[in-house]
Amino acid sequence: MGLSCASFAGRAGQFSGVGTSLQTRYTKLLTGYVITDYILCVTPTTFDHRSRRPIFPALNARAKDHQSAGESPPAPAPPGAHLEDEYPVTDNQQNRTQGAAGTTDAQKAPQLQLKDIHKEFNGNTVLSDISLDVNAGEVVAFIGPSGAGKSTLLRCVNYLETPSSGELLIDGKPTVKIASKPTRNELMNLRRQVGMVFQSFNLFPHISVLRNVALPQERVLGRSRKEAEERAMELLTRVGLGDKADARPSKCSGGQQQRIAIARALALDPEIMLFDEPTSALDPELGGEVLAVMQELAATGMTMLVVTHEMSFARRVSDRTVFMADGRIVEQGAPEQVFGAPREARTKKFLEAVLER
């Protein structure tokens, strides 16, 4: 049921506008079917037993400490409050800043490369020749005004939108053939490597939280139900939702549903994670829960591309901040440079507006 993966890329352009209008205007009509197909359309093949890195060790430890004391974990501070305490510099971030000189040529090779990515919707240019290299373990935050093309760029990375031209490479290898209909195998390989968390949670309402996280593993990776549910329970526990395993998504808060969506994406063992404004539909307290999970994930060394309006998160957690406007990369650099001493007038104008709110 739903649009096929192969056909969605072509159909999405009929509905999409600049920026995030597909999510906001057509979510109920289109997105649920698309995400269902996105998650489940890949035929299972031999399971790739990749090593699993520990995820969210600090978050897990904090939850256990509170449980042993008979307390409920404290709610995180709203994003932007007590910036230094809320989003301390991650070890991952610090190590790259201090240790770049000792990196070998092999280690410097980008994990993800975007080369001259161009995208048009009905004759309107949405992305204009975007080129970007992302290193393994790097956290890149995309900021900018609505309609800048940030979400469209992320959707091009995993082929939810079809780039009009350009090239996408992972570990130096092309992912799909741009300007041609992707094959099922191309999409299968790409979606195994690149996970995505959307603005809307897109959980299956008729099955339990546990099954929401387990089912894609069975369909995409060919795991047995037992193995998939064990992995699902492991991840739900790590995002602090082990007690919600048997509940339906409708019984969970918005922040909890987004954490379930993150667990679902991680269950497929991706090498790269895309986050498309994951807190935009949440109030500050619930958004803080999601951002805390994302920070823990960044600390494990996961490669992450994050479209966000949370300036404090971008500044404190990302390794690089990319400012986009009018379908172009206007400026990029270390967050302390982009936020503290922006070079471009357009960047300065945007930051002055958002930071004064």
Short mmCIF file of N, CA and C in Angstrom, two decimals, residues 166-336:
data_model
loop_
_atom_site.label_atom_id
_atom_site.label_comp_id
_atom_site.label_asym_id
_atom_site.label_seq_id
_atom_site.Cartn_x
_atom_site.Cartn_y
_atom_site.Cartn_z
N GLY A 166 23.79 16.33 -10.75
CA GLY A 166 24.79 16.28 -9.71
C GLY A 166 25.17 14.84 -9.39
N GLU A 167 25.92 14.67 -8.32
CA GLU A 167 26.41 13.34 -7.95
C GLU A 167 26.45 13.21 -6.44
N LEU A 168 26.04 12.04 -5.95
CA LEU A 168 26.07 11.71 -4.52
C LEU A 168 26.96 10.49 -4.34
N LEU A 169 27.95 10.59 -3.45
CA LEU A 169 28.86 9.48 -3.21
C LEU A 169 28.95 9.19 -1.72
N ILE A 170 29.00 7.90 -1.38
CA ILE A 170 29.27 7.46 -0.02
C ILE A 170 30.51 6.59 -0.07
N ASP A 171 31.50 6.95 0.74
CA ASP A 171 32.80 6.25 0.73
C ASP A 171 33.38 6.19 -0.67
N GLY A 172 33.20 7.27 -1.41
CA GLY A 172 33.79 7.39 -2.74
C GLY A 172 33.04 6.69 -3.85
N LYS A 173 31.91 6.06 -3.54
CA LYS A 173 31.16 5.32 -4.55
C LYS A 173 29.81 5.99 -4.80
N PRO A 174 29.41 6.14 -6.06
CA PRO A 174 28.10 6.74 -6.36
C PRO A 174 26.98 5.92 -5.72
N THR A 175 25.98 6.61 -5.18
CA THR A 175 24.88 5.91 -4.52
C THR A 175 23.83 5.46 -5.54
N VAL A 176 23.35 6.37 -6.34
CA VAL A 176 22.39 6.04 -7.40
C VAL A 176 22.79 6.83 -8.63
N LYS A 177 22.23 6.44 -9.76
CA LYS A 177 22.50 7.17 -11.00
C LYS A 177 21.55 8.34 -11.10
N ILE A 178 22.11 9.54 -10.93
CA ILE A 178 21.29 10.74 -11.01
C ILE A 178 20.70 10.85 -12.42
N ALA A 179 19.49 11.40 -12.48
CA ALA A 179 18.78 11.64 -13.74
C ALA A 179 18.31 10.34 -14.40
N SER A 180 18.35 9.24 -13.66
CA SER A 180 17.76 8.00 -14.16
C SER A 180 16.98 7.36 -13.02
N LYS A 181 16.03 6.52 -13.38
CA LYS A 181 15.20 5.88 -12.36
C LYS A 181 16.05 4.94 -11.52
N PRO A 182 16.08 5.13 -10.19
CA PRO A 182 16.92 4.27 -9.37
C PRO A 182 16.40 2.84 -9.35
N THR A 183 17.31 1.90 -9.31
CA THR A 183 16.91 0.50 -9.21
C THR A 183 16.57 0.17 -7.76
N ARG A 184 15.89 -0.92 -7.59
CA ARG A 184 15.53 -1.36 -6.24
C ARG A 184 16.78 -1.63 -5.41
N ASN A 185 17.79 -2.23 -6.01
CA ASN A 185 19.02 -2.51 -5.28
C ASN A 185 19.74 -1.23 -4.88
N GLU A 186 19.73 -0.23 -5.76
CA GLU A 186 20.36 1.05 -5.42
C GLU A 186 19.68 1.69 -4.21
N LEU A 187 18.35 1.70 -4.22
CA LEU A 187 17.63 2.26 -3.08
C LEU A 187 17.85 1.44 -1.82
N MET A 188 17.88 0.13 -1.97
CA MET A 188 18.09 -0.74 -0.83
C MET A 188 19.43 -0.45 -0.17
N ASN A 189 20.48 -0.38 -0.97
CA ASN A 189 21.81 -0.13 -0.42
C ASN A 189 21.90 1.26 0.20
N LEU A 190 21.30 2.25 -0.46
CA LEU A 190 21.34 3.61 0.05
C LEU A 190 20.61 3.72 1.39
N ARG A 191 19.42 3.15 1.48
CA ARG A 191 18.62 3.29 2.69
C ARG A 191 19.18 2.48 3.85
N ARG A 192 20.00 1.48 3.53
CA ARG A 192 20.69 0.77 4.60
C ARG A 192 21.78 1.65 5.21
N GLN A 193 22.39 2.46 4.38
CA GLN A 193 23.51 3.27 4.84
C GLN A 193 23.07 4.59 5.47
N VAL A 194 21.93 5.11 5.03
CA VAL A 194 21.49 6.44 5.45
C VAL A 194 20.12 6.35 6.11
N GLY A 195 20.05 6.63 7.41
CA GLY A 195 18.79 6.68 8.12
C GLY A 195 18.26 8.10 8.17
N MET A 196 16.95 8.25 8.35
CA MET A 196 16.36 9.59 8.38
C MET A 196 15.26 9.67 9.42
N VAL A 197 15.26 10.80 10.13
CA VAL A 197 14.21 11.13 11.10
C VAL A 197 13.54 12.40 10.61
N PHE A 198 12.21 12.35 10.52
CA PHE A 198 11.45 13.43 9.89
C PHE A 198 10.84 14.37 10.93
N GLN A 199 10.29 15.48 10.42
CA GLN A 199 9.59 16.42 11.29
C GLN A 199 8.41 15.75 11.97
N SER A 200 7.58 15.09 11.18
CA SER A 200 6.45 14.35 11.73
C SER A 200 6.93 12.93 12.00
N PHE A 201 6.35 12.30 12.99
CA PHE A 201 6.93 11.07 13.53
C PHE A 201 6.72 9.87 12.61
N ASN A 202 5.59 9.84 11.90
CA ASN A 202 5.34 8.78 10.93
C ASN A 202 5.43 7.38 11.51
N LEU A 203 4.89 7.22 12.70
CA LEU A 203 4.83 5.90 13.31
C LEU A 203 3.55 5.20 12.86
N PHE A 204 3.58 3.87 12.83
CA PHE A 204 2.39 3.11 12.48
C PHE A 204 1.44 3.11 13.68
N PRO A 205 0.25 3.70 13.57
CA PRO A 205 -0.62 3.85 14.75
C PRO A 205 -1.27 2.56 15.23
N HIS A 206 -1.34 1.55 14.36
CA HIS A 206 -2.11 0.35 14.68
C HIS A 206 -1.28 -0.76 15.31
N ILE A 207 0.01 -0.53 15.51
CA ILE A 207 0.86 -1.54 16.14
C ILE A 207 1.62 -0.91 17.30
N SER A 208 2.20 -1.74 18.14
CA SER A 208 2.86 -1.26 19.35
C SER A 208 4.15 -0.51 19.02
N VAL A 209 4.65 0.18 20.02
CA VAL A 209 5.93 0.88 19.89
C VAL A 209 7.03 -0.12 19.54
N LEU A 210 7.04 -1.26 20.22
CA LEU A 210 8.06 -2.28 19.95
C LEU A 210 8.01 -2.74 18.50
N ARG A 211 6.80 -2.99 17.98
CA ARG A 211 6.67 -3.46 16.61
C ARG A 211 7.04 -2.37 15.61
N ASN A 212 6.82 -1.11 15.97
CA ASN A 212 7.23 -0.01 15.11
C ASN A 212 8.74 -0.02 14.87
N VAL A 213 9.49 -0.39 15.89
CA VAL A 213 10.95 -0.41 15.77
C VAL A 213 11.44 -1.73 15.19
N ALA A 214 10.70 -2.80 15.42
CA ALA A 214 11.13 -4.13 14.96
C ALA A 214 10.78 -4.41 13.51
N LEU A 215 9.60 -3.99 13.07
CA LEU A 215 9.11 -4.37 11.75
C LEU A 215 10.04 -3.96 10.61
N PRO A 216 10.56 -2.73 10.58
CA PRO A 216 11.47 -2.38 9.49
C PRO A 216 12.71 -3.27 9.43
N GLN A 217 13.19 -3.72 10.59
CA GLN A 217 14.35 -4.60 10.59
C GLN A 217 14.04 -5.93 9.91
N GLU A 218 12.84 -6.44 10.15
CA GLU A 218 12.44 -7.71 9.54
C GLU A 218 12.31 -7.57 8.03
N ARG A 219 11.72 -6.45 7.60
CA ARG A 219 11.47 -6.27 6.17
C ARG A 219 12.73 -5.85 5.41
N VAL A 220 13.53 -4.98 6.02
CA VAL A 220 14.68 -4.42 5.30
C VAL A 220 15.93 -5.27 5.48
N LEU A 221 16.19 -5.73 6.70
CA LEU A 221 17.42 -6.46 6.98
C LEU A 221 17.24 -7.96 7.03
N GLY A 222 16.00 -8.43 6.99
CA GLY A 222 15.77 -9.86 7.01
C GLY A 222 16.00 -10.50 8.37
N ARG A 223 15.95 -9.72 9.44
CA ARG A 223 16.12 -10.28 10.76
C ARG A 223 14.88 -11.08 11.16
N SER A 224 15.08 -12.07 12.01
CA SER A 224 13.94 -12.80 12.55
C SER A 224 13.17 -11.89 13.49
N ARG A 225 11.93 -12.25 13.74
CA ARG A 225 11.11 -11.42 14.64
C ARG A 225 11.76 -11.34 16.02
N LYS A 226 12.28 -12.45 16.50
CA LYS A 226 12.90 -12.47 17.83
C LYS A 226 14.10 -11.53 17.88
N GLU A 227 14.97 -11.64 16.89
CA GLU A 227 16.16 -10.79 16.87
C GLU A 227 15.78 -9.32 16.72
N ALA A 228 14.82 -9.05 15.85
CA ALA A 228 14.41 -7.66 15.62
C ALA A 228 13.81 -7.05 16.88
N GLU A 229 13.01 -7.83 17.60
CA GLU A 229 12.38 -7.28 18.80
C GLU A 229 13.39 -7.12 19.94
N GLU A 230 14.39 -7.99 19.98
CA GLU A 230 15.44 -7.81 20.98
C GLU A 230 16.22 -6.52 20.72
N ARG A 231 16.55 -6.30 19.46
CA ARG A 231 17.26 -5.07 19.08
C ARG A 231 16.38 -3.84 19.34
N ALA A 232 15.10 -3.95 19.03
CA ALA A 232 14.17 -2.85 19.26
C ALA A 232 14.10 -2.51 20.74
N MET A 233 14.02 -3.53 21.58
CA MET A 233 13.93 -3.30 23.02
C MET A 233 15.21 -2.67 23.55
N GLU A 234 16.33 -3.10 23.02
CA GLU A 234 17.62 -2.53 23.42
C GLU A 234 17.65 -1.02 23.13
N LEU A 235 17.21 -0.64 21.94
CA LEU A 235 17.25 0.77 21.55
C LEU A 235 16.20 1.59 22.29
N LEU A 236 15.01 1.03 22.47
CA LEU A 236 13.98 1.75 23.23
C LEU A 236 14.45 2.01 24.65
N THR A 237 15.12 1.04 25.25
CA THR A 237 15.65 1.24 26.59
C THR A 237 16.69 2.35 26.60
N ARG A 238 17.51 2.38 25.57
CA ARG A 238 18.58 3.37 25.52
C ARG A 238 18.07 4.78 25.28
N VAL A 239 16.91 4.91 24.67
CA VAL A 239 16.34 6.26 24.53
C VAL A 239 15.33 6.54 25.64
N GLY A 240 15.34 5.69 26.67
CA GLY A 240 14.52 5.94 27.84
C GLY A 240 13.06 5.56 27.70
N LEU A 241 12.73 4.64 26.77
CA LEU A 241 11.33 4.31 26.52
C LEU A 241 11.06 2.82 26.58
N GLY A 242 11.87 2.09 27.31
CA GLY A 242 11.64 0.66 27.44
C GLY A 242 10.28 0.33 28.03
N ASP A 243 9.79 1.21 28.89
CA ASP A 243 8.49 0.96 29.52
C ASP A 243 7.32 1.23 28.60
N LYS A 244 7.58 1.78 27.41
CA LYS A 244 6.52 2.07 26.45
C LYS A 244 6.43 1.03 25.34
N ALA A 245 7.18 -0.05 25.45
CA ALA A 245 7.28 -1.02 24.36
C ALA A 245 5.93 -1.56 23.91
N ASP A 246 5.03 -1.82 24.85
CA ASP A 246 3.75 -2.43 24.51
C ASP A 246 2.65 -1.41 24.23
N ALA A 247 2.96 -0.13 24.39
CA ALA A 247 1.95 0.92 24.17
C ALA A 247 1.80 1.21 22.69
N ARG A 248 0.67 1.78 22.33
CA ARG A 248 0.48 2.30 20.98
C ARG A 248 1.08 3.71 20.92
N PRO A 249 1.55 4.16 19.76
CA PRO A 249 2.14 5.49 19.66
C PRO A 249 1.23 6.61 20.17
N SER A 250 -0.08 6.45 20.00
CA SER A 250 -1.01 7.50 20.43
C SER A 250 -0.98 7.72 21.94
N LYS A 251 -0.45 6.77 22.69
CA LYS A 251 -0.36 6.89 24.14
C LYS A 251 0.95 7.54 24.58
N CYS A 252 1.76 7.96 23.63
CA CYS A 252 3.05 8.57 23.93
C CYS A 252 3.01 10.06 23.59
N SER A 253 3.81 10.84 24.31
CA SER A 253 3.89 12.27 24.02
C SER A 253 4.63 12.50 22.70
N GLY A 254 4.59 13.74 22.22
CA GLY A 254 5.29 14.05 20.98
C GLY A 254 6.78 13.80 21.08
N GLY A 255 7.38 14.18 22.20
CA GLY A 255 8.81 13.94 22.37
C GLY A 255 9.14 12.46 22.41
N GLN A 256 8.27 11.68 23.06
CA GLN A 256 8.48 10.24 23.09
C GLN A 256 8.34 9.63 21.71
N GLN A 257 7.36 10.09 20.94
CA GLN A 257 7.18 9.55 19.59
C GLN A 257 8.39 9.85 18.71
N GLN A 258 8.98 11.02 18.87
CA GLN A 258 10.15 11.33 18.06
C GLN A 258 11.34 10.49 18.49
N ARG A 259 11.46 10.19 19.77
CA ARG A 259 12.53 9.30 20.22
C ARG A 259 12.31 7.88 19.71
N ILE A 260 11.05 7.46 19.61
CA ILE A 260 10.75 6.16 19.00
C ILE A 260 11.20 6.16 17.54
N ALA A 261 10.93 7.25 16.84
CA ALA A 261 11.34 7.35 15.44
C ALA A 261 12.86 7.29 15.30
N ILE A 262 13.57 7.89 16.24
CA ILE A 262 15.04 7.82 16.22
C ILE A 262 15.49 6.38 16.45
N ALA A 263 14.88 5.71 17.42
CA ALA A 263 15.22 4.31 17.68
C ALA A 263 14.96 3.45 16.45
N ARG A 264 13.85 3.71 15.76
CA ARG A 264 13.51 2.95 14.55
C ARG A 264 14.58 3.14 13.48
N ALA A 265 15.03 4.38 13.29
CA ALA A 265 16.06 4.63 12.28
C ALA A 265 17.38 3.96 12.67
N LEU A 266 17.75 4.03 13.94
CA LEU A 266 19.00 3.43 14.40
C LEU A 266 18.97 1.91 14.33
N ALA A 267 17.78 1.33 14.40
CA ALA A 267 17.66 -0.13 14.38
C ALA A 267 18.14 -0.73 13.07
N LEU A 268 18.17 0.06 12.02
CA LEU A 268 18.65 -0.42 10.73
C LEU A 268 20.16 -0.27 10.59
N ASP A 269 20.83 0.12 11.68
CA ASP A 269 22.29 0.23 11.72
C ASP A 269 22.86 1.10 10.61
N PRO A 270 22.36 2.33 10.44
CA PRO A 270 22.87 3.19 9.38
C PRO A 270 24.27 3.71 9.71
N GLU A 271 24.98 4.11 8.68
CA GLU A 271 26.28 4.74 8.86
C GLU A 271 26.15 6.26 8.97
N ILE A 272 25.08 6.79 8.40
CA ILE A 272 24.83 8.24 8.38
C ILE A 272 23.39 8.46 8.81
N MET A 273 23.16 9.49 9.64
CA MET A 273 21.80 9.82 10.07
C MET A 273 21.44 11.23 9.61
N LEU A 274 20.24 11.36 9.05
CA LEU A 274 19.70 12.65 8.64
C LEU A 274 18.56 13.02 9.57
N PHE A 275 18.56 14.26 10.05
CA PHE A 275 17.49 14.75 10.92
C PHE A 275 16.90 16.00 10.28
N ASP A 276 15.63 15.93 9.92
CA ASP A 276 14.96 17.06 9.27
C ASP A 276 14.06 17.78 10.28
N GLU A 277 14.61 18.79 10.93
CA GLU A 277 13.88 19.59 11.92
C GLU A 277 13.10 18.69 12.89
N PRO A 278 13.80 17.82 13.60
CA PRO A 278 13.10 16.82 14.42
C PRO A 278 12.34 17.40 15.61
N THR A 279 12.59 18.66 15.97
CA THR A 279 11.89 19.24 17.12
C THR A 279 10.89 20.32 16.72
N SER A 280 10.67 20.51 15.43
CA SER A 280 9.84 21.64 14.99
C SER A 280 8.39 21.53 15.44
N ALA A 281 7.91 20.30 15.65
CA ALA A 281 6.51 20.12 16.05
C ALA A 281 6.34 19.98 17.56
N LEU A 282 7.43 20.21 18.31
CA LEU A 282 7.40 19.97 19.75
C LEU A 282 7.58 21.27 20.54
N ASP A 283 7.03 21.29 21.75
CA ASP A 283 7.28 22.44 22.61
C ASP A 283 8.70 22.32 23.17
N PRO A 284 9.24 23.39 23.79
CA PRO A 284 10.65 23.38 24.21
C PRO A 284 11.02 22.22 25.12
N GLU A 285 10.14 21.86 26.06
CA GLU A 285 10.49 20.78 26.98
C GLU A 285 10.60 19.44 26.27
N LEU A 286 9.61 19.13 25.44
CA LEU A 286 9.64 17.86 24.70
C LEU A 286 10.76 17.88 23.66
N GLY A 287 10.98 19.04 23.04
CA GLY A 287 12.09 19.15 22.10
C GLY A 287 13.42 18.91 22.77
N GLY A 288 13.54 19.35 24.02
CA GLY A 288 14.78 19.12 24.77
C GLY A 288 15.08 17.65 24.96
N GLU A 289 14.04 16.83 25.13
CA GLU A 289 14.24 15.38 25.26
C GLU A 289 14.88 14.81 24.00
N VAL A 290 14.38 15.25 22.86
CA VAL A 290 14.88 14.74 21.58
C VAL A 290 16.31 15.22 21.34
N LEU A 291 16.57 16.49 21.63
CA LEU A 291 17.91 17.04 21.42
C LEU A 291 18.94 16.35 22.33
N ALA A 292 18.52 15.98 23.53
CA ALA A 292 19.44 15.27 24.42
C ALA A 292 19.83 13.91 23.84
N VAL A 293 18.87 13.21 23.26
CA VAL A 293 19.16 11.93 22.61
C VAL A 293 20.10 12.14 21.43
N MET A 294 19.85 13.18 20.65
CA MET A 294 20.71 13.46 19.49
C MET A 294 22.13 13.81 19.93
N GLN A 295 22.26 14.52 21.04
CA GLN A 295 23.59 14.85 21.53
C GLN A 295 24.34 13.59 21.95
N GLU A 296 23.64 12.69 22.62
CA GLU A 296 24.26 11.42 23.00
C GLU A 296 24.69 10.65 21.76
N LEU A 297 23.88 10.67 20.73
CA LEU A 297 24.21 9.99 19.49
C LEU A 297 25.44 10.61 18.84
N ALA A 298 25.53 11.93 18.85
CA ALA A 298 26.70 12.62 18.29
C ALA A 298 27.97 12.20 19.03
N ALA A 299 27.85 12.00 20.34
CA ALA A 299 29.02 11.64 21.14
C ALA A 299 29.54 10.24 20.82
N THR A 300 28.71 9.39 20.19
CA THR A 300 29.17 8.05 19.82
C THR A 300 29.98 8.05 18.53
N GLY A 301 29.98 9.18 17.81
CA GLY A 301 30.72 9.25 16.55
C GLY A 301 29.89 8.98 15.32
N MET A 302 28.56 9.01 15.45
CA MET A 302 27.69 8.84 14.29
C MET A 302 27.79 10.06 13.38
N THR A 303 27.90 9.85 12.09
CA THR A 303 27.84 10.94 11.12
C THR A 303 26.41 11.45 11.06
N MET A 304 26.22 12.76 11.24
CA MET A 304 24.88 13.32 11.33
C MET A 304 24.77 14.60 10.51
N LEU A 305 23.70 14.70 9.72
CA LEU A 305 23.33 15.93 9.04
C LEU A 305 22.00 16.37 9.63
N VAL A 306 21.97 17.57 10.20
CA VAL A 306 20.82 18.01 10.99
C VAL A 306 20.33 19.36 10.47
N VAL A 307 19.10 19.38 9.98
CA VAL A 307 18.43 20.65 9.67
C VAL A 307 17.72 21.08 10.94
N THR A 308 18.03 22.28 11.43
CA THR A 308 17.49 22.68 12.72
C THR A 308 17.29 24.18 12.81
N HIS A 309 16.31 24.56 13.62
CA HIS A 309 16.13 25.96 14.02
C HIS A 309 16.58 26.16 15.46
N GLU A 310 17.15 25.11 16.07
CA GLU A 310 17.66 25.21 17.43
C GLU A 310 19.10 25.71 17.37
N MET A 311 19.28 27.01 17.49
CA MET A 311 20.60 27.60 17.31
C MET A 311 21.58 27.13 18.40
N SER A 312 21.08 26.95 19.62
CA SER A 312 21.96 26.52 20.70
C SER A 312 22.51 25.12 20.42
N PHE A 313 21.68 24.24 19.89
CA PHE A 313 22.13 22.90 19.55
C PHE A 313 23.17 22.96 18.43
N ALA A 314 22.89 23.73 17.39
CA ALA A 314 23.83 23.85 16.27
C ALA A 314 25.17 24.39 16.75
N ARG A 315 25.12 25.34 17.64
CA ARG A 315 26.35 26.00 18.09
C ARG A 315 27.19 25.11 18.98
N ARG A 316 26.55 24.35 19.85
CA ARG A 316 27.29 23.60 20.85
C ARG A 316 27.58 22.16 20.46
N VAL A 317 26.79 21.56 19.59
CA VAL A 317 26.94 20.13 19.32
C VAL A 317 27.55 19.87 17.94
N SER A 318 27.28 20.72 16.97
CA SER A 318 27.77 20.45 15.61
C SER A 318 29.26 20.72 15.51
N ASP A 319 29.90 20.02 14.58
CA ASP A 319 31.30 20.28 14.24
C ASP A 319 31.41 21.34 13.16
N ARG A 320 30.36 21.43 12.35
CA ARG A 320 30.33 22.42 11.28
C ARG A 320 28.91 22.93 11.14
N THR A 321 28.79 24.23 10.92
CA THR A 321 27.49 24.84 10.69
C THR A 321 27.44 25.37 9.27
N VAL A 322 26.38 25.01 8.55
CA VAL A 322 26.20 25.44 7.16
C VAL A 322 24.98 26.36 7.11
N PHE A 323 25.19 27.59 6.66
CA PHE A 323 24.07 28.52 6.50
C PHE A 323 23.64 28.54 5.04
N MET A 324 22.35 28.26 4.82
CA MET A 324 21.80 28.24 3.46
C MET A 324 20.75 29.32 3.29
N ALA A 325 20.66 29.85 2.09
CA ALA A 325 19.60 30.80 1.72
C ALA A 325 19.42 30.73 0.22
N ASP A 326 18.17 30.77 -0.22
CA ASP A 326 17.85 30.79 -1.65
C ASP A 326 18.47 29.63 -2.41
N GLY A 327 18.48 28.46 -1.79
CA GLY A 327 18.97 27.26 -2.46
C GLY A 327 20.47 27.15 -2.60
N ARG A 328 21.21 27.99 -1.87
CA ARG A 328 22.67 27.98 -1.96
C ARG A 328 23.29 27.90 -0.57
N ILE A 329 24.52 27.39 -0.53
CA ILE A 329 25.31 27.48 0.69
C ILE A 329 25.98 28.85 0.69
N VAL A 330 25.56 29.69 1.62
CA VAL A 330 26.10 31.05 1.69
C VAL A 330 27.39 31.07 2.49
N GLU A 331 27.42 30.29 3.56
CA GLU A 331 28.59 30.29 4.44
C GLU A 331 28.62 29.00 5.23
N GLN A 332 29.81 28.51 5.51
CA GLN A 332 29.96 27.34 6.36
C GLN A 332 31.28 27.43 7.09
N GLY A 333 31.33 26.79 8.24
CA GLY A 333 32.55 26.81 9.03
C GLY A 333 32.29 26.25 10.41
N ALA A 334 33.31 26.33 11.26
CA ALA A 334 33.14 25.92 12.64
C ALA A 334 32.04 26.76 13.29
N PRO A 335 31.23 26.17 14.16
CA PRO A 335 30.12 26.94 14.73
C PRO A 335 30.55 28.20 15.44
N GLU A 336 31.70 28.18 16.10
CA GLU A 336 32.14 29.40 16.79
C GLU A 336 32.43 30.52 15.80
#
